[in-house]
Structures are given as C-alpha cells and as structure tokens.
Tab-separated table of C-alpha atoms in Angstrom:
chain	number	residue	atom	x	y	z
A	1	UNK	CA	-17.584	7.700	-2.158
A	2	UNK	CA	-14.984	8.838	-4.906
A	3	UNK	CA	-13.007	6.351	-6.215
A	4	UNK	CA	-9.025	7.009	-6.767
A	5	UNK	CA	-7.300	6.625	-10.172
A	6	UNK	CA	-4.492	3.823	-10.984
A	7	UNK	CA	-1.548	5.627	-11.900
A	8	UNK	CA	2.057	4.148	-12.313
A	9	UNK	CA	5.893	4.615	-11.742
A	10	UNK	CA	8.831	2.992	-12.987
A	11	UNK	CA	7.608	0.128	-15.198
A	12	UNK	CA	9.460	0.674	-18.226
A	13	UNK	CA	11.690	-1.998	-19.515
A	14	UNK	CA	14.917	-1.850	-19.773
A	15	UNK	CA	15.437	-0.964	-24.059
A	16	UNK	CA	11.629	-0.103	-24.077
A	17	UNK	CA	9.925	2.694	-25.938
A	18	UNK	CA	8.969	5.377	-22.864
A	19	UNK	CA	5.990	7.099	-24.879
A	20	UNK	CA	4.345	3.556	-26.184
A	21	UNK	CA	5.062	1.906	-23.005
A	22	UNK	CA	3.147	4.667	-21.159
A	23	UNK	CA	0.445	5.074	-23.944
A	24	UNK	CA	-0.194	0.813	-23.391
A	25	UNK	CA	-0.658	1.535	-19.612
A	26	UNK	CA	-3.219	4.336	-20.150
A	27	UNK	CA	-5.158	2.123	-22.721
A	28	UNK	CA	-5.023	-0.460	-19.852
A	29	UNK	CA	-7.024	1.720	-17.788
A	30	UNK	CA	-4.388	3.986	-15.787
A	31	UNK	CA	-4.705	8.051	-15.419
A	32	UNK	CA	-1.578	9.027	-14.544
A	33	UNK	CA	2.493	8.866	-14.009
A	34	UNK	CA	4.346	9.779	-11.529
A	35	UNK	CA	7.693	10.138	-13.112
A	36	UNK	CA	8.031	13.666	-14.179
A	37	UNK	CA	11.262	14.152	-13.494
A	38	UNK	CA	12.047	11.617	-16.388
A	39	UNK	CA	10.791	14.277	-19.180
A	40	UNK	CA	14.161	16.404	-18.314
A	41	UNK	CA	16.462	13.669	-18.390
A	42	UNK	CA	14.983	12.297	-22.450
A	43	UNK	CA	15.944	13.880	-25.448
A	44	UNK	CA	13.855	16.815	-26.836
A	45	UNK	CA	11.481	19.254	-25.214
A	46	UNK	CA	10.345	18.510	-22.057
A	47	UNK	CA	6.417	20.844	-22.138
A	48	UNK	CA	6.395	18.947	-25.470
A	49	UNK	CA	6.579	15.542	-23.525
A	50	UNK	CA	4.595	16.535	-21.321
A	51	UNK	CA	1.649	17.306	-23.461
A	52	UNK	CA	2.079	13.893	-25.186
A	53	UNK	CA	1.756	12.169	-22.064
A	54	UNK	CA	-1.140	14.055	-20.832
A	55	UNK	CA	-2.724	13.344	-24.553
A	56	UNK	CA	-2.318	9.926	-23.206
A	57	UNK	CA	-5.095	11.029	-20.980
A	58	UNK	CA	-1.798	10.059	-18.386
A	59	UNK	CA	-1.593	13.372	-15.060
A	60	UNK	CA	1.561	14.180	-14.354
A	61	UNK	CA	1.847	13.802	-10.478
A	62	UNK	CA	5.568	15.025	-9.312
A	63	UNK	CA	9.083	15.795	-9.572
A	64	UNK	CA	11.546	14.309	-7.452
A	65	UNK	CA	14.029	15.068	-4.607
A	66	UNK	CA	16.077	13.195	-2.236
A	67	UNK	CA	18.005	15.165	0.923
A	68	UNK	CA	20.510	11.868	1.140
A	69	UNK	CA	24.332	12.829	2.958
A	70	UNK	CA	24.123	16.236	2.621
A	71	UNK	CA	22.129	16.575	-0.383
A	72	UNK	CA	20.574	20.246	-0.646
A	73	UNK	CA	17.306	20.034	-3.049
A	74	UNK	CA	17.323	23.300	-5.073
A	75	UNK	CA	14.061	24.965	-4.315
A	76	UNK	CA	14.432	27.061	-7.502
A	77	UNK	CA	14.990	24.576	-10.089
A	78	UNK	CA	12.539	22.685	-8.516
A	79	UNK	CA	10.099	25.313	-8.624
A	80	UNK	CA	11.155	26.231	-12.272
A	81	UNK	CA	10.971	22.496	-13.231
A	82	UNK	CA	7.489	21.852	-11.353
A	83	UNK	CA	6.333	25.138	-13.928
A	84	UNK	CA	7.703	23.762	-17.220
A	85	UNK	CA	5.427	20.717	-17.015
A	86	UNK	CA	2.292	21.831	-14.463
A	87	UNK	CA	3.038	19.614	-11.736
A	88	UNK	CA	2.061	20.891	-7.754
A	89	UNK	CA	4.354	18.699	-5.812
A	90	UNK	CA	7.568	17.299	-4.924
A	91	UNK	CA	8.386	14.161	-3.621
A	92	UNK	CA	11.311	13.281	-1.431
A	93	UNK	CA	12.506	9.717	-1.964
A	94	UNK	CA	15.529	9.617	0.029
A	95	UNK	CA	16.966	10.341	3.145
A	96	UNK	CA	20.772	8.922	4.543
A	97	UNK	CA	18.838	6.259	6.628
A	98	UNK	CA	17.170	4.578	3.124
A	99	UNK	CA	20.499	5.501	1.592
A	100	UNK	CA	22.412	2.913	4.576
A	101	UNK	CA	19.392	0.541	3.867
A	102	UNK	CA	20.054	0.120	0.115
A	103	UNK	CA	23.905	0.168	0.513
A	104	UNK	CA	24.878	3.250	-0.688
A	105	UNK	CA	26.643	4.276	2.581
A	106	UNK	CA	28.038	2.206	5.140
A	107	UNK	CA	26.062	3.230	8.294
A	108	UNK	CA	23.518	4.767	9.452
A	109	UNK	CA	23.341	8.215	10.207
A	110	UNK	CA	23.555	9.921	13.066
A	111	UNK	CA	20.819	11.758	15.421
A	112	UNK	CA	22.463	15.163	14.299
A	113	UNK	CA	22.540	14.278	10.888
A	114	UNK	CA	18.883	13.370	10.746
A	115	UNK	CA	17.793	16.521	11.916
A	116	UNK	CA	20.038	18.203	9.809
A	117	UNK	CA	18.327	16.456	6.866
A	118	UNK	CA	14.450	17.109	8.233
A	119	UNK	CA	15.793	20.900	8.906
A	120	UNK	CA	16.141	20.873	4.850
A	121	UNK	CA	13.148	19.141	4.188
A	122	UNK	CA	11.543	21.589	6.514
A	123	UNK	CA	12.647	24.897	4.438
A	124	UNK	CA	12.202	23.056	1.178
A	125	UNK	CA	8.539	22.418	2.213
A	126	UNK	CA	8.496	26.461	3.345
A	127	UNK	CA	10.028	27.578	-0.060
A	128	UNK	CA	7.763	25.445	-2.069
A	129	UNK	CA	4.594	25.895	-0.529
A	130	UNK	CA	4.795	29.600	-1.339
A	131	UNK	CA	4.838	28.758	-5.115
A	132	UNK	CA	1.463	26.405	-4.264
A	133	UNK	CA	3.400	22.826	-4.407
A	134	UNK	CA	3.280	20.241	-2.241
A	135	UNK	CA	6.345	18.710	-0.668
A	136	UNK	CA	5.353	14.830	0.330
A	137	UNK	CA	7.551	12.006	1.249
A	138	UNK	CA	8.041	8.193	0.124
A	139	UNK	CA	8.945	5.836	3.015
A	140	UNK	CA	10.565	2.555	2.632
A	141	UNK	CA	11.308	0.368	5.269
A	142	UNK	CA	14.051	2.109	6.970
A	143	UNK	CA	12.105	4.751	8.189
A	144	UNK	CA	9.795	2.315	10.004
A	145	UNK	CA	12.723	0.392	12.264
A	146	UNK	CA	15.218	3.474	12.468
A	147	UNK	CA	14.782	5.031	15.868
A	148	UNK	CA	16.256	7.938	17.486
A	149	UNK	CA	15.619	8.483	21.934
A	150	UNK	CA	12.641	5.720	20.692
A	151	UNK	CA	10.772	7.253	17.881
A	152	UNK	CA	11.003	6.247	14.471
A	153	UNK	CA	12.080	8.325	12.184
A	154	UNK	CA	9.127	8.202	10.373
A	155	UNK	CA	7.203	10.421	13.018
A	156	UNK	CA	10.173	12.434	13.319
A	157	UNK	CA	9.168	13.474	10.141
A	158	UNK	CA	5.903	13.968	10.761
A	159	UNK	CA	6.433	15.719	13.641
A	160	UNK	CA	9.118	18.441	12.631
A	161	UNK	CA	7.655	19.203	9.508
A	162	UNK	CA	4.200	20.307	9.559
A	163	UNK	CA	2.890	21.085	6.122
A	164	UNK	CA	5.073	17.331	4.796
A	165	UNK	CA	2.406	15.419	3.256
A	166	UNK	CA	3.239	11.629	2.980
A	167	UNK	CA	2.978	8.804	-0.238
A	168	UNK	CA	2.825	5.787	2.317
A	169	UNK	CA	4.518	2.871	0.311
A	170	UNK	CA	2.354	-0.536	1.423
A	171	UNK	CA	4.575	-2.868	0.952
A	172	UNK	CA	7.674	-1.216	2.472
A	173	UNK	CA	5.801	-0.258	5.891
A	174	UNK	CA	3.928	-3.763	5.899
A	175	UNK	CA	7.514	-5.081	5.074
A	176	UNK	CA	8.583	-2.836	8.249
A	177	UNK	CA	5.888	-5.094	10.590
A	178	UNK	CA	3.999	-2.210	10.656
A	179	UNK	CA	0.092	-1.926	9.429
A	180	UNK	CA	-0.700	0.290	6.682
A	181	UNK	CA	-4.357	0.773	6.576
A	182	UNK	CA	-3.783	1.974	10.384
A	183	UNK	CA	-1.011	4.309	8.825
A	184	UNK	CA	-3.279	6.160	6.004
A	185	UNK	CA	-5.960	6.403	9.111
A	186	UNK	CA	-3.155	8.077	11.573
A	187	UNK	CA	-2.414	10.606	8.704
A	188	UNK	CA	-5.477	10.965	7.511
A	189	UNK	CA	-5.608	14.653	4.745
A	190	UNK	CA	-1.843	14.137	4.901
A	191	UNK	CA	-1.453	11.329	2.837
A	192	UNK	CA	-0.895	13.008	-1.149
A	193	UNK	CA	-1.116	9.566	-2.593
A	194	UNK	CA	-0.642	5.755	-2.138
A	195	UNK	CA	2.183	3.611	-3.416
A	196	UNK	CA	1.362	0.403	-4.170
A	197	UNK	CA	3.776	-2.667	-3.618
A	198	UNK	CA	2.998	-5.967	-2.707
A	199	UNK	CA	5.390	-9.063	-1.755
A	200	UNK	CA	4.982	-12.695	-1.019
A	201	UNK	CA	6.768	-14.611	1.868
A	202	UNK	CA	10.532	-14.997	0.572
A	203	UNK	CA	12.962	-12.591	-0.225
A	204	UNK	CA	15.185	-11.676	-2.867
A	205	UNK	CA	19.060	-10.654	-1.980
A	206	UNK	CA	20.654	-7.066	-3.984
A	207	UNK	CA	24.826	-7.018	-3.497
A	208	UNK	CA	26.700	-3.880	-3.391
A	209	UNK	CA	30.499	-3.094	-2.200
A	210	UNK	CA	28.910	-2.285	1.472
A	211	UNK	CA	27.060	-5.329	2.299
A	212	UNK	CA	24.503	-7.684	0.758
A	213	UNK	CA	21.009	-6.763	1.829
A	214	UNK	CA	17.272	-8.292	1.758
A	215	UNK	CA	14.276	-7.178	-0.275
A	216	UNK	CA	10.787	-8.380	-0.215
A	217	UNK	CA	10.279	-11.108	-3.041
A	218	UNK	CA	7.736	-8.397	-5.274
A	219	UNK	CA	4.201	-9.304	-6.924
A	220	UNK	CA	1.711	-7.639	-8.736
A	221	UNK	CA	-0.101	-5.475	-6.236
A	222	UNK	CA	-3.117	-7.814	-4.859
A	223	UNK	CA	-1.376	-10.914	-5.019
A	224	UNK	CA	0.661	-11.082	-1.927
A	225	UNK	CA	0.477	-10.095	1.806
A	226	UNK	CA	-0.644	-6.445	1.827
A	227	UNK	CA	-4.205	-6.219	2.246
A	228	UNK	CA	-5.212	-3.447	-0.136
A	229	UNK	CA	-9.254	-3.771	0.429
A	230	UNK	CA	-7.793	-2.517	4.123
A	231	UNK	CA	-5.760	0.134	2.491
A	232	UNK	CA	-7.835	1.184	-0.059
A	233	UNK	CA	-10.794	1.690	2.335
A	234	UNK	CA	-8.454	3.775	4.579
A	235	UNK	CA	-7.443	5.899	1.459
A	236	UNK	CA	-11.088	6.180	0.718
A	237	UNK	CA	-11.956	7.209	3.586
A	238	UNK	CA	-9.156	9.513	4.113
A	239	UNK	CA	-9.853	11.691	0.287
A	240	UNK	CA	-6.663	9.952	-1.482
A	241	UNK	CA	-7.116	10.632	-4.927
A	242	UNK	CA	-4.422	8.563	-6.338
A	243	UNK	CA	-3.372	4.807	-6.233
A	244	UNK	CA	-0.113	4.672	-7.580
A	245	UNK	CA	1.673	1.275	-8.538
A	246	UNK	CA	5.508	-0.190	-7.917
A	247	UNK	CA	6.986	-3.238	-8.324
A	248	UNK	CA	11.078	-3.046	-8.405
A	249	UNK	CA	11.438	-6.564	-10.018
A	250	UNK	CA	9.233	-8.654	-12.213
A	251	UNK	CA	9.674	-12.171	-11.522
A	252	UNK	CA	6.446	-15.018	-12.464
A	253	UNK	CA	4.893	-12.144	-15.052
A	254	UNK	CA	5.999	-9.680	-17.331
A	255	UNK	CA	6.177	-6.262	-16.618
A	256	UNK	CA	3.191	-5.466	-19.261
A	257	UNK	CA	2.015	-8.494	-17.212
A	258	UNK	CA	2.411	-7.132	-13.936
A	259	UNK	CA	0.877	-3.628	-14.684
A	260	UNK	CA	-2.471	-5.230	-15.747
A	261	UNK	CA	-3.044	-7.441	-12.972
A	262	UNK	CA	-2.380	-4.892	-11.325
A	263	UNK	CA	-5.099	-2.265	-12.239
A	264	UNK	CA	-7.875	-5.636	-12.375
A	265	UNK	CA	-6.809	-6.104	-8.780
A	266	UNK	CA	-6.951	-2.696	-7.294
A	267	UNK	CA	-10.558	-1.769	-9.421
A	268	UNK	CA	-11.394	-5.169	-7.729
A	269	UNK	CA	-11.092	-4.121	-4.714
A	270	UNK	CA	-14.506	-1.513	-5.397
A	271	UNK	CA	-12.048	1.594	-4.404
A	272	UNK	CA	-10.223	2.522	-7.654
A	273	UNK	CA	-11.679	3.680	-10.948
C-alpha cells in the first residue's frame, strides 16, 4: 500500500508571513499546497515563488476556478497560468448552488442554469485536457441536498462530465448526511485528491445581507465526527495520492495548532506519510 502525503490550503493567518507560514507547515511534516493561484495575486514573480515553495520541499497541486452566475473560466489564462508554475490541474470551487448556500445570491438556481454551468465545466474540462491538466471539482454541502427531477447535483456532475475528476470535501458531504468513505469508493480513479475537514456537533452562524446561514462548528481533522480511518482506507484503496487539509475557522487551537494535530492525526490513522 502507498501512503498519501499531508498537504494544506488556506491556513495562513490573517497579517501572517505566507513563505514562513508555509515553510513551518513543511517542517511539520506536510508535502504540498494547494493554493497556487495565491502566487499571482502576491507581489513579485510568481515561477520565482513557486520555486521557493517547492524548495520548501511543498508540490504545488492547482489553480483555481469557479463557474458561479455566469462565470466563464478562461481556458487560456488558465492554461498559461497552470504553465508559469508546473501545475496539471484545475479545480472548480464554485458553482451558483454553493454560491446561494454561502449567501452570495439570494436563491438557488434554476434547472437551466445548472446545466448551463456543467455545459462550461464540460468544455473547460475538453480545452484543458488537451494541454494534459486535470479539471476536478470541490463539493460542499450544497451539492449533496440540491436536487433537480431527484438527483443531486452532485451526480449531475458526474454524470455530464466525463473526464471531471472530484476533491471530495469530508466534512461538507458528511455535513450533507451523506457517507464519505462510500463516496471515494463510488468514484473510485476519479477522486484527484481528498479534502480534509472535520466538525463537532454544534454549529457556528456566518451573516450576510441575504440571510444568516449555518456552518459546521470546525476541528482539527481527526477530532470530530468524520471518520477518516474509513476515508483514508477508501482513498487508499482507491490510488489517492494526496490528503489535503481545511479548517475555515480556528476555534479551541491555534491555527499553527490546528495544522499539527492535524498531520499527527491523519499519519495516525496508518494511511498518510
């Protein structure tokens, strides 16, 4: 059995030095980060970054993309972007349906409009895959209870868009009542990667102009609900190579906190390096 590697997303503190913060996680054990769209958007050079982060002994896993009310991803700049700093995928983090679930629209949209969106998703993934790169996509919860004539949109996805590989989020489709470990084994070589979130019982409340809305009260991956031995053997079992942690909010530890117990939890488990 090959173990997957810890890598990381988000995790920086607010006022925090990116490059130390990311060289403290890769002492702690972690091989790579997922945000590569964040080298464009920092001052200076962004092959330069990259080759300080992967000096780190940090991968680089993906750029990002979200097809959210009417969004159209540019498969060129993408492509471009993807070349600057040797990456071989693209994630898609949001469609209109996570958009309504985090209050950025007031409703959800429409059967039309969803198709519309996983029509784009399905020529991005076209476009992209001739230049060799991946196109995979990032659920949260919304994806999980939003149904259309009875299927979730989640399998719509699946469905309509054949090469899509998928970075199932635990937490969010646990949070969703479904299973994840079943989830990884439905999709078997089309899961790219795991994200890693974990919750307790309880939930924390975010307020925007739309409507107040509900998020899982976050821990350190292996300390809440989500049984990552399950996952991780699924993963295994599947060929995921990478085990990728999240956590939104920090609440009982520290974010350096958080990222530690983290990576002692998941190498725990027997299934990550």
């Amino acid at each position: 059995m090959q173990k997957m590697k810890a890598g990381i997303t988000g995790f920086i503190p607010r006022g925090a030095d990116f490059f130390k913060t990311l060289e403290s996680y890769a002492k702690m054990g972690y091989k790579a980060f997922e945000g590569a769209a964040r080298l464009f958007n920092i001052e200076g050079d962004p092959v330069e970054h990259a080759k300080k982060i992967r000096g780190m002994g940090l991968e680089l896993i993906t750029l990002g993309a979200n097809v959210q009310n009417g969004n159209q991803p540019d498969a060129k700049a993408l492509i471009k972007n993807a070349k600057i700093v040797n990456v071989n995928r693209v994630t898609i983090y949001h469609t209109s349906a996570s958009s309504y679930r985090f209050a950025d629209r007031p409703e959800l949209p429409s059967y039309d409009e969803i198709m519309k969106e996983i029509e784009t998703i399905r020529k991005l993934s076209v476009d992209l895959a001739k230049e060799g790169i991946m196109l995979v996509f990032h659920n949260h919860d919304q994806e999980f209870i939003t149904c259309y004539n009875g299927i979730p949109l989640y399998w719509l996805l699946a469905v309509n868009v054949e090469d899509l590989k998928f970075e199932p989020d635990l937490g969010w489709v646990h949070y969703a009542g479904w299973d994840p470990a079943k989830l990884i084994t439905q999709l078997g070589d089309r899961v790219a990667s795991l994200h890693v979130k974990d919750y307790i019982p309880g939930e924390n409340f975010e307020y925007k102009p739309h409507k107040t809305f509900a998020v899982p009260r976050y821990c350190a991956p292996g300390a809440g609900v989500v049984d990552l031995y399950a996952c991780f053997k699924a993963a295994s079992e599947a060929g995921v190579q990478w085990a990728i942690i999240e956590q939104d909010m920090q609440y009982e530890l520290t974010h350096a906190e958080s990222v530690q117990a983290a990576y002692y939890n998941m190498k725990d488990t027997g299934f990550v390096a």
